[in-house]
């Protein structure tokens, strides 16, 4: 079945530094990937839609200059949290749709727990 | 705009009890997909079921069953004879249309605690 690999699973960084999170589709090509953020005891909120070869589409309220998304290939999307602050500490999870399954084949990565100290 | 509401934020039951998690959705599309996911403490999302808007047939999978009613825009999830391992946060989600580029909208989640 479709597999999405996300790394790292956990990261602790100092305030003011940048962190990159990778999301790879291992056995299929994903023209679209999604990035979600989940604060403790809350739901998953879509941050942005990542499109291969073009700019990401950000949801309202998400700073595109702070959360840089690059989808340079059909199997890799990256999310870089720039100048991280403690309030960016959260669980970040990506997902991709298998192209043969329309919008009913969502596969999720295992998530990245970011802690900014 | 699509919206998913899970009115129950937390449910606590004793093992072997049956429990139903409610999900109500809003959409203007006639084509859409509904999902349930389980999120254990480790954080990963475990896919449980997917339903399209044209298939209202209820489904049973082991101790899990789902009741889809378009008339009330509900997609409820029942666990029969609950077990401690069922303790997790459960999310209902909706995707409109029929395109791989369409996003998933999640409900607020229901935290289920099954006590021995």
PDB file of C-alpha atoms in Angstrom:
ATOM      1  CA  UNK A   1       0.000   0.000   0.000  1.00  0.00           C
ATOM      2  CA  UNK A   2       0.860   3.668  -0.182  1.00  0.00           C
ATOM      3  CA  UNK A   3       3.453   4.749   2.375  1.00  0.00           C
ATOM      4  CA  UNK A   4       4.442   8.240   3.468  1.00  0.00           C
ATOM      5  CA  UNK A   5       7.638   8.633   5.460  1.00  0.00           C
ATOM      6  CA  UNK A   6       8.134  11.680   7.652  1.00  0.00           C
ATOM      7  CA  UNK A   7      11.359  12.714   9.363  1.00  0.00           C
ATOM      8  CA  UNK A   8      12.376  13.517  11.959  1.00  0.00           C
ATOM      9  CA  UNK A   9       9.838  12.082  14.369  1.00  0.00           C
ATOM     10  CA  UNK A  10      10.991  14.345  17.163  1.00  0.00           C
ATOM     11  CA  UNK A  11      13.122  17.453  17.198  1.00  0.00           C
ATOM     12  CA  UNK A  12      14.140  19.925  19.865  1.00  0.00           C
ATOM     13  CA  UNK A  13      15.599  23.196  18.718  1.00  0.00           C
ATOM     14  CA  UNK A  14      16.621  26.480  20.231  1.00  0.00           C
ATOM     15  CA  UNK A  15      14.531  29.561  19.784  1.00  0.00           C
ATOM     16  CA  UNK A  16      15.573  31.488  16.695  1.00  0.00           C
ATOM     17  CA  UNK A  17      16.868  28.525  14.736  1.00  0.00           C
ATOM     18  CA  UNK A  18      15.280  26.814  11.743  1.00  0.00           C
ATOM     19  CA  UNK A  19      14.020  23.268  11.484  1.00  0.00           C
ATOM     20  CA  UNK A  20      13.327  21.251   8.350  1.00  0.00           C
ATOM     21  CA  UNK A  21      10.782  18.437   8.250  1.00  0.00           C
ATOM     22  CA  UNK A  22      10.716  16.012   5.327  1.00  0.00           C
ATOM     23  CA  UNK A  23       7.757  14.151   3.930  1.00  0.00           C
ATOM     24  CA  UNK A  24       8.362  11.447   1.319  1.00  0.00           C
ATOM     25  CA  UNK A  25       5.979   9.269  -0.591  1.00  0.00           C
ATOM     26  CA  UNK A  26       7.846   5.981  -0.821  1.00  0.00           C
ATOM     27  CA  UNK A  27       5.968   3.982  -3.390  1.00  0.00           C
ATOM     28  CA  UNK A  28       3.934   6.499  -5.312  1.00  0.00           C
ATOM     29  CA  UNK A  29       4.214   9.943  -6.824  1.00  0.00           C
ATOM     30  CA  UNK A  30       2.312  12.686  -5.081  1.00  0.00           C
ATOM     31  CA  UNK A  31       1.596  15.879  -6.968  1.00  0.00           C
ATOM     32  CA  UNK A  32      -0.119  17.232  -3.884  1.00  0.00           C
ATOM     33  CA  UNK A  33       0.855  16.943  -0.255  1.00  0.00           C
ATOM     34  CA  UNK A  34      -0.771  18.510   2.768  1.00  0.00           C
ATOM     35  CA  UNK A  35       0.779  19.858   5.944  1.00  0.00           C
ATOM     36  CA  UNK A  36      -1.192  19.866   9.171  1.00  0.00           C
ATOM     37  CA  UNK A  37      -0.410  21.208  12.617  1.00  0.00           C
ATOM     38  CA  UNK A  38      -1.845  19.873  15.839  1.00  0.00           C
ATOM     39  CA  UNK A  39      -1.486  21.647  19.170  1.00  0.00           C
ATOM     40  CA  UNK A  40      -1.898  19.567  22.354  1.00  0.00           C
ATOM     41  CA  UNK A  41      -5.413  18.270  22.845  1.00  0.00           C
ATOM     42  CA  UNK A  42      -6.609  19.964  19.680  1.00  0.00           C
ATOM     43  CA  UNK A  43      -7.557  18.832  16.227  1.00  0.00           C
ATOM     44  CA  UNK A  44      -5.476  18.784  13.092  1.00  0.00           C
ATOM     45  CA  UNK A  45      -5.540  22.063  11.239  1.00  0.00           C
ATOM     46  CA  UNK A  46      -4.450  22.362   7.639  1.00  0.00           C
ATOM     47  CA  UNK A  47      -1.520  24.723   7.277  1.00  0.00           C
ATOM     48  CA  UNK A  48      -0.848  24.508   3.576  1.00  0.00           C
ATOM     49  CA  UNK A  49      -1.260  22.497   0.421  1.00  0.00           C
ATOM     50  CA  UNK A  50       1.995  21.691  -1.279  1.00  0.00           C
ATOM     51  CA  UNK A  51       1.990  21.349  -5.071  1.00  0.00           C
ATOM     52  CA  UNK A  52       4.888  19.824  -6.971  1.00  0.00           C
ATOM     53  CA  UNK A  53       6.698  22.388  -9.042  1.00  0.00           C
ATOM     54  CA  UNK A  54       4.689  25.367  -7.863  1.00  0.00           C
ATOM     55  CA  UNK A  55       4.133  27.541  -4.833  1.00  0.00           C
ATOM     56  CA  UNK A  56       2.288  26.171  -1.862  1.00  0.00           C
ATOM     57  CA  UNK A  57      -1.162  27.387  -0.973  1.00  0.00           C
ATOM     58  CA  UNK A  58      -1.343  28.553   2.620  1.00  0.00           C
ATOM     59  CA  UNK A  59      -4.403  28.641   4.817  1.00  0.00           C
ATOM     60  CA  UNK A  60      -5.535  31.904   6.295  1.00  0.00           C
ATOM     61  CA  UNK A  61      -3.465  32.906   9.276  1.00  0.00           C
ATOM     62  CA  UNK A  62      -0.425  30.793   8.396  1.00  0.00           C
ATOM     63  CA  UNK A  63       2.697  32.867   7.744  1.00  0.00           C
ATOM     64  CA  UNK A  64       4.202  31.724   4.465  1.00  0.00           C
ATOM     65  CA  UNK A  65       7.523  33.402   5.235  1.00  0.00           C
ATOM     66  CA  UNK A  66       7.799  31.523   8.495  1.00  0.00           C
ATOM     67  CA  UNK A  67       6.658  28.122   7.274  1.00  0.00           C
ATOM     68  CA  UNK A  68       8.527  27.520   4.036  1.00  0.00           C
ATOM     69  CA  UNK A  69       7.252  24.673   1.927  1.00  0.00           C
ATOM     70  CA  UNK A  70       9.200  23.179  -0.957  1.00  0.00           C
ATOM     71  CA  UNK A  71       7.786  20.436  -3.154  1.00  0.00           C
ATOM     72  CA  UNK A  72      10.601  20.052  -5.637  1.00  0.00           C
ATOM     73  CA  UNK A  73       9.875  16.473  -6.695  1.00  0.00           C
ATOM     74  CA  UNK A  74       6.925  14.147  -6.947  1.00  0.00           C
ATOM     75  CA  UNK A  75       8.062  12.230  -3.885  1.00  0.00           C
ATOM     76  CA  UNK A  76       9.353  14.889  -1.514  1.00  0.00           C
ATOM     77  CA  UNK A  77       7.866  17.881   0.244  1.00  0.00           C
ATOM     78  CA  UNK A  78       9.665  19.774   2.992  1.00  0.00           C
ATOM     79  CA  UNK A  79       8.415  22.138   5.646  1.00  0.00           C
ATOM     80  CA  UNK A  80      10.952  24.513   7.161  1.00  0.00           C
ATOM     81  CA  UNK A  81      10.024  26.364  10.306  1.00  0.00           C
ATOM     82  CA  UNK A  82      12.189  29.468  10.236  1.00  0.00           C
ATOM     83  CA  UNK A  83      13.221  31.444  13.298  1.00  0.00           C
ATOM     84  CA  UNK A  84      11.309  29.046  15.498  1.00  0.00           C
ATOM     85  CA  UNK A  85       9.744  30.266  18.718  1.00  0.00           C
ATOM     86  CA  UNK A  86       8.272  28.320  21.632  1.00  0.00           C
ATOM     87  CA  UNK A  87       4.764  28.969  20.324  1.00  0.00           C
ATOM     88  CA  UNK A  88       5.690  26.969  17.210  1.00  0.00           C
ATOM     89  CA  UNK A  89       6.047  23.885  19.376  1.00  0.00           C
ATOM     90  CA  UNK A  90       3.488  21.488  17.994  1.00  0.00           C
ATOM     91  CA  UNK A  91       2.904  18.200  16.212  1.00  0.00           C
ATOM     92  CA  UNK A  92       3.324  18.540  12.459  1.00  0.00           C
ATOM     93  CA  UNK A  93       1.977  15.852  10.156  1.00  0.00           C
ATOM     94  CA  UNK A  94       1.958  15.532   6.403  1.00  0.00           C
ATOM     95  CA  UNK A  95      -0.286  13.587   4.092  1.00  0.00           C
ATOM     96  CA  UNK A  96      -0.432  12.723   0.431  1.00  0.00           C
ATOM     97  CA  UNK A  97      -3.017  11.293  -1.887  1.00  0.00           C
ATOM     98  CA  UNK A  98      -2.207   8.321  -4.017  1.00  0.00           C
ATOM     99  CA  UNK A  99      -2.894   9.583  -7.535  1.00  0.00           C
ATOM    100  CA  UNK A 100      -4.936   6.563  -8.400  1.00  0.00           C
ATOM    101  CA  UNK A 101      -7.295   7.042  -5.502  1.00  0.00           C
ATOM    102  CA  UNK A 102      -8.539  10.601  -5.957  1.00  0.00           C
ATOM    103  CA  UNK A 103      -9.271  12.302  -2.690  1.00  0.00           C
ATOM    104  CA  UNK A 104     -10.077   9.137  -0.870  1.00  0.00           C
ATOM    105  CA  UNK A 105      -6.595   7.691  -0.592  1.00  0.00           C
ATOM    106  CA  UNK A 106      -5.028   9.953   2.005  1.00  0.00           C
ATOM    107  CA  UNK A 107      -1.884   8.528   3.524  1.00  0.00           C
ATOM    108  CA  UNK A 108      -0.343  10.214   6.542  1.00  0.00           C
ATOM    109  CA  UNK A 109       3.206  10.411   7.736  1.00  0.00           C
ATOM    110  CA  UNK A 110       3.926   9.462  11.329  1.00  0.00           C
ATOM    111  CA  UNK A 111       4.280  13.088  12.382  1.00  0.00           C
ATOM    112  CA  UNK A 112       7.010  15.302  13.822  1.00  0.00           C
ATOM    113  CA  UNK A 113       6.870  16.567  17.365  1.00  0.00           C
ATOM    114  CA  UNK A 114       8.665  19.901  17.450  1.00  0.00           C
ATOM    115  CA  UNK A 115       9.737  21.437  20.727  1.00  0.00           C
ATOM    116  CA  UNK A 116      11.292  24.888  20.685  1.00  0.00           C
ATOM    117  CA  UNK A 117      13.200  25.805  23.834  1.00  0.00           C
TER     118      UNK A 117
ATOM    119  CA  UNK B   1     -17.452  25.519   3.184  1.00  0.00           C
ATOM    120  CA  UNK B   2     -16.978  22.131   4.727  1.00  0.00           C
ATOM    121  CA  UNK B   3     -17.236  21.558   8.456  1.00  0.00           C
ATOM    122  CA  UNK B   4     -17.120  18.578  10.780  1.00  0.00           C
ATOM    123  CA  UNK B   5     -18.438  18.633  14.327  1.00  0.00           C
ATOM    124  CA  UNK B   6     -17.715  16.086  17.002  1.00  0.00           C
ATOM    125  CA  UNK B   7     -19.750  17.271  19.946  1.00  0.00           C
ATOM    126  CA  UNK B   8     -18.263  14.808  22.432  1.00  0.00           C
ATOM    127  CA  UNK B   9     -14.831  16.000  23.485  1.00  0.00           C
ATOM    128  CA  UNK B  10     -14.241  13.200  25.992  1.00  0.00           C
ATOM    129  CA  UNK B  11     -15.959   9.923  26.719  1.00  0.00           C
ATOM    130  CA  UNK B  12     -15.099   7.539  29.526  1.00  0.00           C
ATOM    131  CA  UNK B  13     -16.425   3.995  29.611  1.00  0.00           C
ATOM    132  CA  UNK B  14     -15.669   0.791  31.417  1.00  0.00           C
ATOM    133  CA  UNK B  15     -14.288  -2.097  29.453  1.00  0.00           C
ATOM    134  CA  UNK B  16     -16.879  -4.181  27.585  1.00  0.00           C
ATOM    135  CA  UNK B  17     -19.319  -1.305  27.341  1.00  0.00           C
ATOM    136  CA  UNK B  18     -20.524  -0.217  23.926  1.00  0.00           C
ATOM    137  CA  UNK B  19     -19.775   3.371  22.957  1.00  0.00           C
ATOM    138  CA  UNK B  20     -20.895   5.583  20.081  1.00  0.00           C
ATOM    139  CA  UNK B  21     -18.888   8.537  18.821  1.00  0.00           C
ATOM    140  CA  UNK B  22     -20.945  11.143  17.044  1.00  0.00           C
ATOM    141  CA  UNK B  23     -19.978  13.023  13.889  1.00  0.00           C
ATOM    142  CA  UNK B  24     -22.029  15.655  12.077  1.00  0.00           C
ATOM    143  CA  UNK B  25     -20.808  17.250   8.875  1.00  0.00           C
ATOM    144  CA  UNK B  26     -21.667  20.163   6.620  1.00  0.00           C
ATOM    145  CA  UNK B  27     -21.006  20.399   2.916  1.00  0.00           C
ATOM    146  CA  UNK B  28     -22.614  21.854  -0.176  1.00  0.00           C
ATOM    147  CA  UNK B  29     -21.122  19.253  -2.483  1.00  0.00           C
ATOM    148  CA  UNK B  30     -23.100  16.222  -3.523  1.00  0.00           C
ATOM    149  CA  UNK B  31     -19.889  14.244  -3.902  1.00  0.00           C
ATOM    150  CA  UNK B  32     -17.789  13.891  -0.788  1.00  0.00           C
ATOM    151  CA  UNK B  33     -15.937  11.384   1.345  1.00  0.00           C
ATOM    152  CA  UNK B  34     -16.142  10.771   5.070  1.00  0.00           C
ATOM    153  CA  UNK B  35     -13.418   9.232   7.176  1.00  0.00           C
ATOM    154  CA  UNK B  36     -12.682   8.069  10.679  1.00  0.00           C
ATOM    155  CA  UNK B  37      -9.161   7.999  12.077  1.00  0.00           C
ATOM    156  CA  UNK B  38      -7.760   6.786  15.384  1.00  0.00           C
ATOM    157  CA  UNK B  39      -4.882   8.661  16.999  1.00  0.00           C
ATOM    158  CA  UNK B  40      -3.165   6.773  19.824  1.00  0.00           C
ATOM    159  CA  UNK B  41      -0.824   8.601  22.230  1.00  0.00           C
ATOM    160  CA  UNK B  42       2.104   8.051  19.867  1.00  0.00           C
ATOM    161  CA  UNK B  43       0.458  10.504  17.483  1.00  0.00           C
ATOM    162  CA  UNK B  44       0.222   8.667  14.203  1.00  0.00           C
ATOM    163  CA  UNK B  45      -3.139   8.586  12.469  1.00  0.00           C
ATOM    164  CA  UNK B  46      -4.625   5.161  11.948  1.00  0.00           C
ATOM    165  CA  UNK B  47      -7.135   4.952   9.116  1.00  0.00           C
ATOM    166  CA  UNK B  48     -10.358   3.195  10.113  1.00  0.00           C
ATOM    167  CA  UNK B  49     -12.900   3.741   7.363  1.00  0.00           C
ATOM    168  CA  UNK B  50     -13.786   5.750   4.297  1.00  0.00           C
ATOM    169  CA  UNK B  51     -17.272   6.288   2.920  1.00  0.00           C
ATOM    170  CA  UNK B  52     -18.412   8.107  -0.200  1.00  0.00           C
ATOM    171  CA  UNK B  53     -21.558  10.191  -0.302  1.00  0.00           C
ATOM    172  CA  UNK B  54     -23.354   7.786  -2.619  1.00  0.00           C
ATOM    173  CA  UNK B  55     -23.015   4.798  -0.364  1.00  0.00           C
ATOM    174  CA  UNK B  56     -25.196   4.980   2.726  1.00  0.00           C
ATOM    175  CA  UNK B  57     -24.842   1.342   3.539  1.00  0.00           C
ATOM    176  CA  UNK B  58     -23.760   0.840   7.105  1.00  0.00           C
ATOM    177  CA  UNK B  59     -20.571  -1.072   7.702  1.00  0.00           C
ATOM    178  CA  UNK B  60     -19.355  -3.460  10.340  1.00  0.00           C
ATOM    179  CA  UNK B  61     -15.765  -4.495  10.860  1.00  0.00           C
ATOM    180  CA  UNK B  62     -15.251  -6.674  13.877  1.00  0.00           C
ATOM    181  CA  UNK B  63     -16.175  -4.653  16.943  1.00  0.00           C
ATOM    182  CA  UNK B  64     -16.437  -1.463  14.887  1.00  0.00           C
ATOM    183  CA  UNK B  65     -19.515  -0.282  13.050  1.00  0.00           C
ATOM    184  CA  UNK B  66     -20.469   2.908  11.262  1.00  0.00           C
ATOM    185  CA  UNK B  67     -23.856   4.455  10.660  1.00  0.00           C
ATOM    186  CA  UNK B  68     -24.014   6.925   7.756  1.00  0.00           C
ATOM    187  CA  UNK B  69     -27.220   8.943   7.470  1.00  0.00           C
ATOM    188  CA  UNK B  70     -27.335  11.661   4.830  1.00  0.00           C
ATOM    189  CA  UNK B  71     -30.722  12.833   6.076  1.00  0.00           C
ATOM    190  CA  UNK B  72     -29.124  14.012   9.306  1.00  0.00           C
ATOM    191  CA  UNK B  73     -25.615  14.584   7.883  1.00  0.00           C
ATOM    192  CA  UNK B  74     -24.193  12.204  10.413  1.00  0.00           C
ATOM    193  CA  UNK B  75     -21.541   9.512  10.300  1.00  0.00           C
ATOM    194  CA  UNK B  76     -21.459   7.906  13.721  1.00  0.00           C
ATOM    195  CA  UNK B  77     -18.983   5.312  14.916  1.00  0.00           C
ATOM    196  CA  UNK B  78     -19.783   2.574  17.413  1.00  0.00           C
ATOM    197  CA  UNK B  79     -17.342   0.359  19.258  1.00  0.00           C
ATOM    198  CA  UNK B  80     -18.922  -2.757  20.675  1.00  0.00           C
ATOM    199  CA  UNK B  81     -17.496  -4.401  23.789  1.00  0.00           C
ATOM    200  CA  UNK B  82     -14.838  -1.729  24.192  1.00  0.00           C
ATOM    201  CA  UNK B  83     -11.324  -2.647  25.263  1.00  0.00           C
ATOM    202  CA  UNK B  84      -8.571  -0.708  26.971  1.00  0.00           C
ATOM    203  CA  UNK B  85      -6.619  -0.699  23.697  1.00  0.00           C
ATOM    204  CA  UNK B  86      -9.413   1.350  22.155  1.00  0.00           C
ATOM    205  CA  UNK B  87      -8.369   4.303  24.295  1.00  0.00           C
ATOM    206  CA  UNK B  88      -7.316   7.029  21.873  1.00  0.00           C
ATOM    207  CA  UNK B  89      -8.514  10.184  20.192  1.00  0.00           C
ATOM    208  CA  UNK B  90     -10.858   9.549  17.304  1.00  0.00           C
ATOM    209  CA  UNK B  91     -11.276  11.997  14.443  1.00  0.00           C
ATOM    210  CA  UNK B  92     -14.014  12.214  11.884  1.00  0.00           C
ATOM    211  CA  UNK B  93     -13.022  13.968   8.652  1.00  0.00           C
ATOM    212  CA  UNK B  94     -14.553  15.140   5.388  1.00  0.00           C
ATOM    213  CA  UNK B  95     -13.208  15.712   1.892  1.00  0.00           C
ATOM    214  CA  UNK B  96     -15.330  17.370  -0.757  1.00  0.00           C
ATOM    215  CA  UNK B  97     -15.387  16.547  -4.439  1.00  0.00           C
ATOM    216  CA  UNK B  98     -13.414  13.828  -6.095  1.00  0.00           C
ATOM    217  CA  UNK B  99      -9.952  15.233  -6.622  1.00  0.00           C
ATOM    218  CA  UNK B 100      -6.609  14.223  -5.159  1.00  0.00           C
ATOM    219  CA  UNK B 101      -5.878  17.873  -4.498  1.00  0.00           C
ATOM    220  CA  UNK B 102      -8.787  18.299  -2.120  1.00  0.00           C
ATOM    221  CA  UNK B 103      -8.018  18.736   1.542  1.00  0.00           C
ATOM    222  CA  UNK B 104      -9.331  16.842   4.528  1.00  0.00           C
ATOM    223  CA  UNK B 105     -11.222  18.787   7.172  1.00  0.00           C
ATOM    224  CA  UNK B 106     -11.121  17.242  10.607  1.00  0.00           C
ATOM    225  CA  UNK B 107     -13.581  17.408  13.445  1.00  0.00           C
ATOM    226  CA  UNK B 108     -12.365  18.432  16.865  1.00  0.00           C
ATOM    227  CA  UNK B 109     -11.848  14.837  17.929  1.00  0.00           C
ATOM    228  CA  UNK B 110     -13.274  12.696  20.701  1.00  0.00           C
ATOM    229  CA  UNK B 111     -10.965  11.393  23.397  1.00  0.00           C
ATOM    230  CA  UNK B 112     -12.097   7.934  24.404  1.00  0.00           C
ATOM    231  CA  UNK B 113     -10.912   6.477  27.676  1.00  0.00           C
ATOM    232  CA  UNK B 114     -11.696   2.842  28.319  1.00  0.00           C
ATOM    233  CA  UNK B 115     -11.099   1.821  31.910  1.00  0.00           C
ATOM    234  CA  UNK B 116     -10.454  -1.762  32.959  1.00  0.00           C
TER     235      UNK B 116
END
